[in-house]
CSV table of C-alpha atoms and ligand atoms in Angstrom, one decimal:
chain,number,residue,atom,x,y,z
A,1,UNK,CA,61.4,163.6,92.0
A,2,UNK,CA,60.7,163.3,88.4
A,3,UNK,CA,56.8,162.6,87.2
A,4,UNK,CA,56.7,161.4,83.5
A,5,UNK,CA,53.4,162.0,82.0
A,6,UNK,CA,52.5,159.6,79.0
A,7,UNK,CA,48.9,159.6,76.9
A,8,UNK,CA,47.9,156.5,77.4
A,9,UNK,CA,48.1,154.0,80.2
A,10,UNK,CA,49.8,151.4,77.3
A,11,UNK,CA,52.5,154.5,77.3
A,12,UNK,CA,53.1,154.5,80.8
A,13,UNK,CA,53.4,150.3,80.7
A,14,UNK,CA,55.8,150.6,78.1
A,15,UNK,CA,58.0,153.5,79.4
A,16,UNK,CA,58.2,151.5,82.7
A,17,UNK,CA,58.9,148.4,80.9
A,18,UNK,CA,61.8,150.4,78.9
A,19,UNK,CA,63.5,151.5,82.4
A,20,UNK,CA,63.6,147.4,84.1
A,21,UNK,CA,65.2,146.8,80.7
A,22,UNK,CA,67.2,149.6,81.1
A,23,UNK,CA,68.4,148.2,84.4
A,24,UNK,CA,68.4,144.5,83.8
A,25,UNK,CA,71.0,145.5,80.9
A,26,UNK,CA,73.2,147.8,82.6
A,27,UNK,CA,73.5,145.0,85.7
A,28,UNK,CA,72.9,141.8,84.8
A,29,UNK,CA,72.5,141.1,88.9
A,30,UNK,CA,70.3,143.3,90.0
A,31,UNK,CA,67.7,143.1,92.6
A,32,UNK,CA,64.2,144.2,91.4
A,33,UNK,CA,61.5,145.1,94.1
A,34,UNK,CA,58.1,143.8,92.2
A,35,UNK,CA,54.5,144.9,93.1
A,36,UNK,CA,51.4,142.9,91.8
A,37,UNK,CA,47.5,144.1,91.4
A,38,UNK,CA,46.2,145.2,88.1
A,39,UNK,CA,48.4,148.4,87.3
A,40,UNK,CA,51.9,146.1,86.6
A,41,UNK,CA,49.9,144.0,84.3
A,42,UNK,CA,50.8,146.2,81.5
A,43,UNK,CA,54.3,146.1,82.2
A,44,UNK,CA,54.7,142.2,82.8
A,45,UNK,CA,53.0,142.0,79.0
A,46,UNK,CA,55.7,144.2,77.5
A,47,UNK,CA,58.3,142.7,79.5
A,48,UNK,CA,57.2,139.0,78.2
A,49,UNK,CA,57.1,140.5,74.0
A,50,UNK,CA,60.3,142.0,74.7
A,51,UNK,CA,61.9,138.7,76.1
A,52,UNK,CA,60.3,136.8,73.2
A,53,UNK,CA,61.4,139.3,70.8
A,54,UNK,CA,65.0,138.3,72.4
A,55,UNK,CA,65.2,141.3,74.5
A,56,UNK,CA,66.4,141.4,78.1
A,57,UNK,CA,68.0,138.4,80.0
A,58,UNK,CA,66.3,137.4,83.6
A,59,UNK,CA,69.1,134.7,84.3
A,60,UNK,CA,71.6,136.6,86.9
A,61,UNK,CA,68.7,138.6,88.5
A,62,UNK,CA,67.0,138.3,92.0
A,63,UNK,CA,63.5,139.5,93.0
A,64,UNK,CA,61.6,140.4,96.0
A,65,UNK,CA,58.2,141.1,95.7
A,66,UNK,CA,56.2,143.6,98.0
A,67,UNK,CA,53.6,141.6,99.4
A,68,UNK,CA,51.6,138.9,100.1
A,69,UNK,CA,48.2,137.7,101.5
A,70,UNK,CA,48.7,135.4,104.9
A,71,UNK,CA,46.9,132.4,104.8
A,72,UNK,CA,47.7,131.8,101.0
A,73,UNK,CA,50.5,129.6,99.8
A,74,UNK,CA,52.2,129.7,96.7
A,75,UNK,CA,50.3,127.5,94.9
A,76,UNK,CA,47.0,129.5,95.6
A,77,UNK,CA,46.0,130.7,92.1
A,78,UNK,CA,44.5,134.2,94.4
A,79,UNK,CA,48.3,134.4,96.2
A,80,UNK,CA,51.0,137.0,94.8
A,81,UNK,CA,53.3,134.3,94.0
A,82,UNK,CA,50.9,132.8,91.5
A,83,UNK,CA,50.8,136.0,89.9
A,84,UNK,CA,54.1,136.5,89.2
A,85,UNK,CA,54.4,132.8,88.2
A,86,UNK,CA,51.7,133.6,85.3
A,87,UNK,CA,52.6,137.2,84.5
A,88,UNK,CA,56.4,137.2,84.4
A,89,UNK,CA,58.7,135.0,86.1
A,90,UNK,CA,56.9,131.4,84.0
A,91,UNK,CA,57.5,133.2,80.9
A,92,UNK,CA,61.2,134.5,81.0
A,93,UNK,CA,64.8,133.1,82.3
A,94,UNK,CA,64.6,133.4,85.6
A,95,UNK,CA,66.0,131.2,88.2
A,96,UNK,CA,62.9,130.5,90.2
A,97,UNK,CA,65.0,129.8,93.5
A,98,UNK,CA,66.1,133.7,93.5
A,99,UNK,CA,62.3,134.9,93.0
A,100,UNK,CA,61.3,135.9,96.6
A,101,UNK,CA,57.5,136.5,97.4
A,102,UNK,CA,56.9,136.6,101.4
A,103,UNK,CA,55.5,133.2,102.3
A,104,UNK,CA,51.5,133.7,103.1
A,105,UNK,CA,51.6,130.4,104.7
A,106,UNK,CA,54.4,130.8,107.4
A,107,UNK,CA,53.2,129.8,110.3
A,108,UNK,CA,54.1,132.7,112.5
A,109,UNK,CA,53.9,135.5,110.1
A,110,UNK,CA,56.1,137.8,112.3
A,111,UNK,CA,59.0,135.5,111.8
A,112,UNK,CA,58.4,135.5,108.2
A,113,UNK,CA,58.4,139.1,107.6
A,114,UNK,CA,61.7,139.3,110.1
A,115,UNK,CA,63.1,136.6,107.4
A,116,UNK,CA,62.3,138.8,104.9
A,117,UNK,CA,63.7,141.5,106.2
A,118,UNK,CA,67.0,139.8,106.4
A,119,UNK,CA,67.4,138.0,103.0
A,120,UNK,CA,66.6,142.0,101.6
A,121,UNK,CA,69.7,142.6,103.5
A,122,UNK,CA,72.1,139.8,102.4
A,123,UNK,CA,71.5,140.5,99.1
A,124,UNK,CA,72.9,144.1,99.5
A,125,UNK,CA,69.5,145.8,99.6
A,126,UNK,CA,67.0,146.2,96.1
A,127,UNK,CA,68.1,148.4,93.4
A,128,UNK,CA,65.2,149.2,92.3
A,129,UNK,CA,61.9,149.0,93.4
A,130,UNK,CA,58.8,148.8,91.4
A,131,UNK,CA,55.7,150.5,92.9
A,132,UNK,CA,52.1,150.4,92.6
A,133,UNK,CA,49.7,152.8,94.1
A,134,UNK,CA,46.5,152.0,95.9
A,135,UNK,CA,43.2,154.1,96.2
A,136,UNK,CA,44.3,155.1,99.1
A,137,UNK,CA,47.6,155.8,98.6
A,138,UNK,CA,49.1,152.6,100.4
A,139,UNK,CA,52.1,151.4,99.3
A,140,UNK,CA,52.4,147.6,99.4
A,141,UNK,CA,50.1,146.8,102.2
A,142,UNK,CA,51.2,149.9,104.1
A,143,UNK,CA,47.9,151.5,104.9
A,144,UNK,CA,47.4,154.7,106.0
A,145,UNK,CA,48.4,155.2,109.4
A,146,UNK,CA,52.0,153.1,108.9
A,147,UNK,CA,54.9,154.5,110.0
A,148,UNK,CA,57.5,155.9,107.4
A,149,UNK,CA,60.1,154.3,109.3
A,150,UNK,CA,58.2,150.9,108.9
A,151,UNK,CA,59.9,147.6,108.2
A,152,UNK,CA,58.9,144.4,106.8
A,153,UNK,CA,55.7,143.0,108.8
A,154,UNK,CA,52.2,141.6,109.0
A,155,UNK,CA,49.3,143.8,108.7
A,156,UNK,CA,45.2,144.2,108.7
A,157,UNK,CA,44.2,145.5,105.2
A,158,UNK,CA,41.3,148.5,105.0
A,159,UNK,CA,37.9,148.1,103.9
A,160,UNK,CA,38.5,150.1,101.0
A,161,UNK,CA,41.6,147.8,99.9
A,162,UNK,CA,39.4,144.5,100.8
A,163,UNK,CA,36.7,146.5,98.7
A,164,UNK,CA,38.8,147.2,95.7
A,165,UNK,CA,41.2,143.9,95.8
A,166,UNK,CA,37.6,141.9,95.9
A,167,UNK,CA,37.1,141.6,92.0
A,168,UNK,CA,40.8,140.0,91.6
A,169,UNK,CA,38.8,136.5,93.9
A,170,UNK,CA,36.3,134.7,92.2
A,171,UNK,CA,33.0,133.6,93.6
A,172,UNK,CA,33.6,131.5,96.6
A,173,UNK,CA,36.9,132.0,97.0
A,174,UNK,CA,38.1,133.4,101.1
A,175,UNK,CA,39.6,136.6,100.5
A,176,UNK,CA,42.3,137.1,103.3
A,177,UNK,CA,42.3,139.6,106.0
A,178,UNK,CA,45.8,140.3,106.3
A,179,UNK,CA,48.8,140.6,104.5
A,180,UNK,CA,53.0,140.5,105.1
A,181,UNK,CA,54.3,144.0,103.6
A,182,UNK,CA,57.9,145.3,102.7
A,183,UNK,CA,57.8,148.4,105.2
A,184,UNK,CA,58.1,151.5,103.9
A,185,UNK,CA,61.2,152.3,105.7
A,186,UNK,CA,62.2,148.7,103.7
A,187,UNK,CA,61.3,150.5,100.7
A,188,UNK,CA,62.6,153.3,101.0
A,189,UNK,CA,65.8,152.0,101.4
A,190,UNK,CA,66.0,151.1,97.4
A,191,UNK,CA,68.5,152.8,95.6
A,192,UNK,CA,65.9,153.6,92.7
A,193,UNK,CA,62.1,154.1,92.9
A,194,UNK,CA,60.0,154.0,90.0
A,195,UNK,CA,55.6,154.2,90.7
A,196,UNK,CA,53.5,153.7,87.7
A,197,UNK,CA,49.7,154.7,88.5
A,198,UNK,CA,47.0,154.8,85.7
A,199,UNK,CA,43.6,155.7,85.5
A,200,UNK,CA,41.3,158.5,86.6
A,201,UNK,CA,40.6,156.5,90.2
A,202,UNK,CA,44.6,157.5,91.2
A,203,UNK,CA,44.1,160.8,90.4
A,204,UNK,CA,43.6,161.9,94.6
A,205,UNK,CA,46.0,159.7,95.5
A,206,UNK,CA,49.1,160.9,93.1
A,207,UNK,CA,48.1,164.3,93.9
A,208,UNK,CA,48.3,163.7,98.0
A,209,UNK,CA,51.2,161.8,97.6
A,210,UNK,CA,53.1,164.2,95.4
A,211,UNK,CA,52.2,168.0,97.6
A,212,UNK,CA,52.9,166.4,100.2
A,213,UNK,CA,54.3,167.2,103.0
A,214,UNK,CA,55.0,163.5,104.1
A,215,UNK,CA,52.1,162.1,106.4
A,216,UNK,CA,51.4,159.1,107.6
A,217,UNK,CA,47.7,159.4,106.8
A,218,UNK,CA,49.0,158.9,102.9
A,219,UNK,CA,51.8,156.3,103.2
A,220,UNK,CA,53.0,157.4,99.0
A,221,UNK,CA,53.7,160.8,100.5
A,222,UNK,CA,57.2,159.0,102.5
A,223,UNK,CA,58.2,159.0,98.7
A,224,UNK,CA,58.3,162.3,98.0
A,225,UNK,CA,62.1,162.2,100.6
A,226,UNK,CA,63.6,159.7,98.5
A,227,UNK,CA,66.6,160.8,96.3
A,228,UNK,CA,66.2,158.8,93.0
A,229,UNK,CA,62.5,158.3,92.2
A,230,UNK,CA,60.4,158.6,88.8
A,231,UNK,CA,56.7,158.3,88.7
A,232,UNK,CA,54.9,157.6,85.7
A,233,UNK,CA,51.5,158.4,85.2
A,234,UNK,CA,49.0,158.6,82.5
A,235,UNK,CA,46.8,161.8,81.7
A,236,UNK,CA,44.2,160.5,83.6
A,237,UNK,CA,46.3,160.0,86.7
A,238,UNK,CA,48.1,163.4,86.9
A,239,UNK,CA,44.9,164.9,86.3
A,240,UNK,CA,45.0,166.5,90.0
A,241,UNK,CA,48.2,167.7,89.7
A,242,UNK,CA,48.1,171.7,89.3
A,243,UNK,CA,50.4,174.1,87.0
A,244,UNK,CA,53.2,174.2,89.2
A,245,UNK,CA,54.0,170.7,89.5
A,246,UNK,CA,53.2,170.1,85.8
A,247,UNK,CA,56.0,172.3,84.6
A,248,UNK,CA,58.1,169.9,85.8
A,249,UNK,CA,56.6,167.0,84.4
A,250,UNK,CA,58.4,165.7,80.9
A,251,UNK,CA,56.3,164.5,77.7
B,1,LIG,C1,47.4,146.2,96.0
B,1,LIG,C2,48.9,145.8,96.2
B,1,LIG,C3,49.8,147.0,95.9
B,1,LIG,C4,49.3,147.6,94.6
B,1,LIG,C5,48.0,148.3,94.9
B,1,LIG,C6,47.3,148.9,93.7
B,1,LIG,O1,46.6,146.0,97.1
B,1,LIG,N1,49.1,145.3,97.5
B,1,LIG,O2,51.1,146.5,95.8
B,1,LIG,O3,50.2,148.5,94.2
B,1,LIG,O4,47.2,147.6,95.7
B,1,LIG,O5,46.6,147.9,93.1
B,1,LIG,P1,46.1,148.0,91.6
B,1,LIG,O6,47.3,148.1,90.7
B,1,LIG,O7,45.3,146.7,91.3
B,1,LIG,O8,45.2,149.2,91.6
């Protein structure tokens, strides 16, 4: 495991953003896991200047995001697919038809993650996956409590997730219950990992998830057993991280 500490959380954006590049260039195919929420935001920005500044190509790649909100469909302005619609993928390259987000409004959401699942598989499995980390530690929608060995699959979200997702709904809007989540066997299955988490409110969670040992009870703890993963953090969010794991942490 390596942890990269950066000042700032613009750093931390921007030294994640330099690693997709990094990928996109050395294979032009490659299959990028994407998370949404607030923390990527960064990233998407410095992805979009770079692409307008004429760096990095999008046109051979496919995505799969992590996530999605049952009950929304794509062109919900509140649904993950929207997000990545405004953020990134209407903005570079892309061929829309290989940008997979789990579809919200499946009818049988089962079957949709089992879908999922499979079209992970055809296209030889993700190199690298792109990870967000919740107040709680979740992964994706895996709350605490999911299994490590976890696949692709629908699932209740916590108070505290409905509590802090909340402010991305506006007034009036029906903020849904339940989500379909890449499983965290499914994720930890990518050849590379790479977690950005900013801000003094991640602090408990990058520190639970990073002792260890694994538990279910903090679903980015599974992480700590894969063989090729870099988290990036910013001051703030390694600020619960004691002496002996910073020695190991690079500038
Ligand atoms: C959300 C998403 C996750 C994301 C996490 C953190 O609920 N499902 O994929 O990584 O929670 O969100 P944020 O970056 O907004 O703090």
């Amino acid at each position: 495991m390596k942890i990269i500490v950066k000042d700032s959380a613009a750093d931390a954006s921007a030294a994640v953003a330099d690693m997709l590049l990094q990928q996109i260039g050395k294979k032009q195919d490659s299959v990028l896991g994407l998370p949404t929420g607030g923390t990527p935001l960064g990233v998407y920005a410095r992805l979009r200047e770079a692409y307008r500044n004429g760096q990095g190509s999008y046109k051979f790649l496919t995505t799969f995001n992590l996530d999605e909100y049952i009950g929304l469909s794509s062109n919900d302005p509140e649904s993950y697919a929207a997000y990545m619609l405004e953020n990134l993928f209407g903005h570079v390259n892309i061929d829309i038809s290989r940008t997979h987000v789990p579809r919200g409004s499946a009818l049988d959401a089962e079957t949709e993650a089992a879908r999922y699942e499979s079209l992970i598989a055809a296209y030889g499995g993700i190199d690298l996956m792109l990870l967000g980390l919740g107040r709680n530690a979740h992964i994706g929608f895996n709350e605490p409590g999911s299994p490590h060995n976890s696949r692709t699959r629908r699932v209740a979200l916590t108070q505290s997730t409905l509590d802090a997702n909340a402010a991305y709904f506006p007034a009036g809007a029906v903020q849904p219950s339940h989500a379909i989540t890449m499983g965290i066997g499914t994720i930890l299955e990518c050849r590379k990992i790479v977690v950005l988490a900013t801000g003094q409110g991640k602090a408990d969670a990058v520190a639970a998830s990073v002792k260890g040992p694994p538990s279910e009870d903090v679903p980015g703890s599974a992480l700590i057993r894969h063989a090729d993963i870099t988290i990036v953090l910013d001051r703030a969010a390694a600020a619960n991280l004691d002496y002996a794991q910073t020695r190991e942490l690079e500038a």
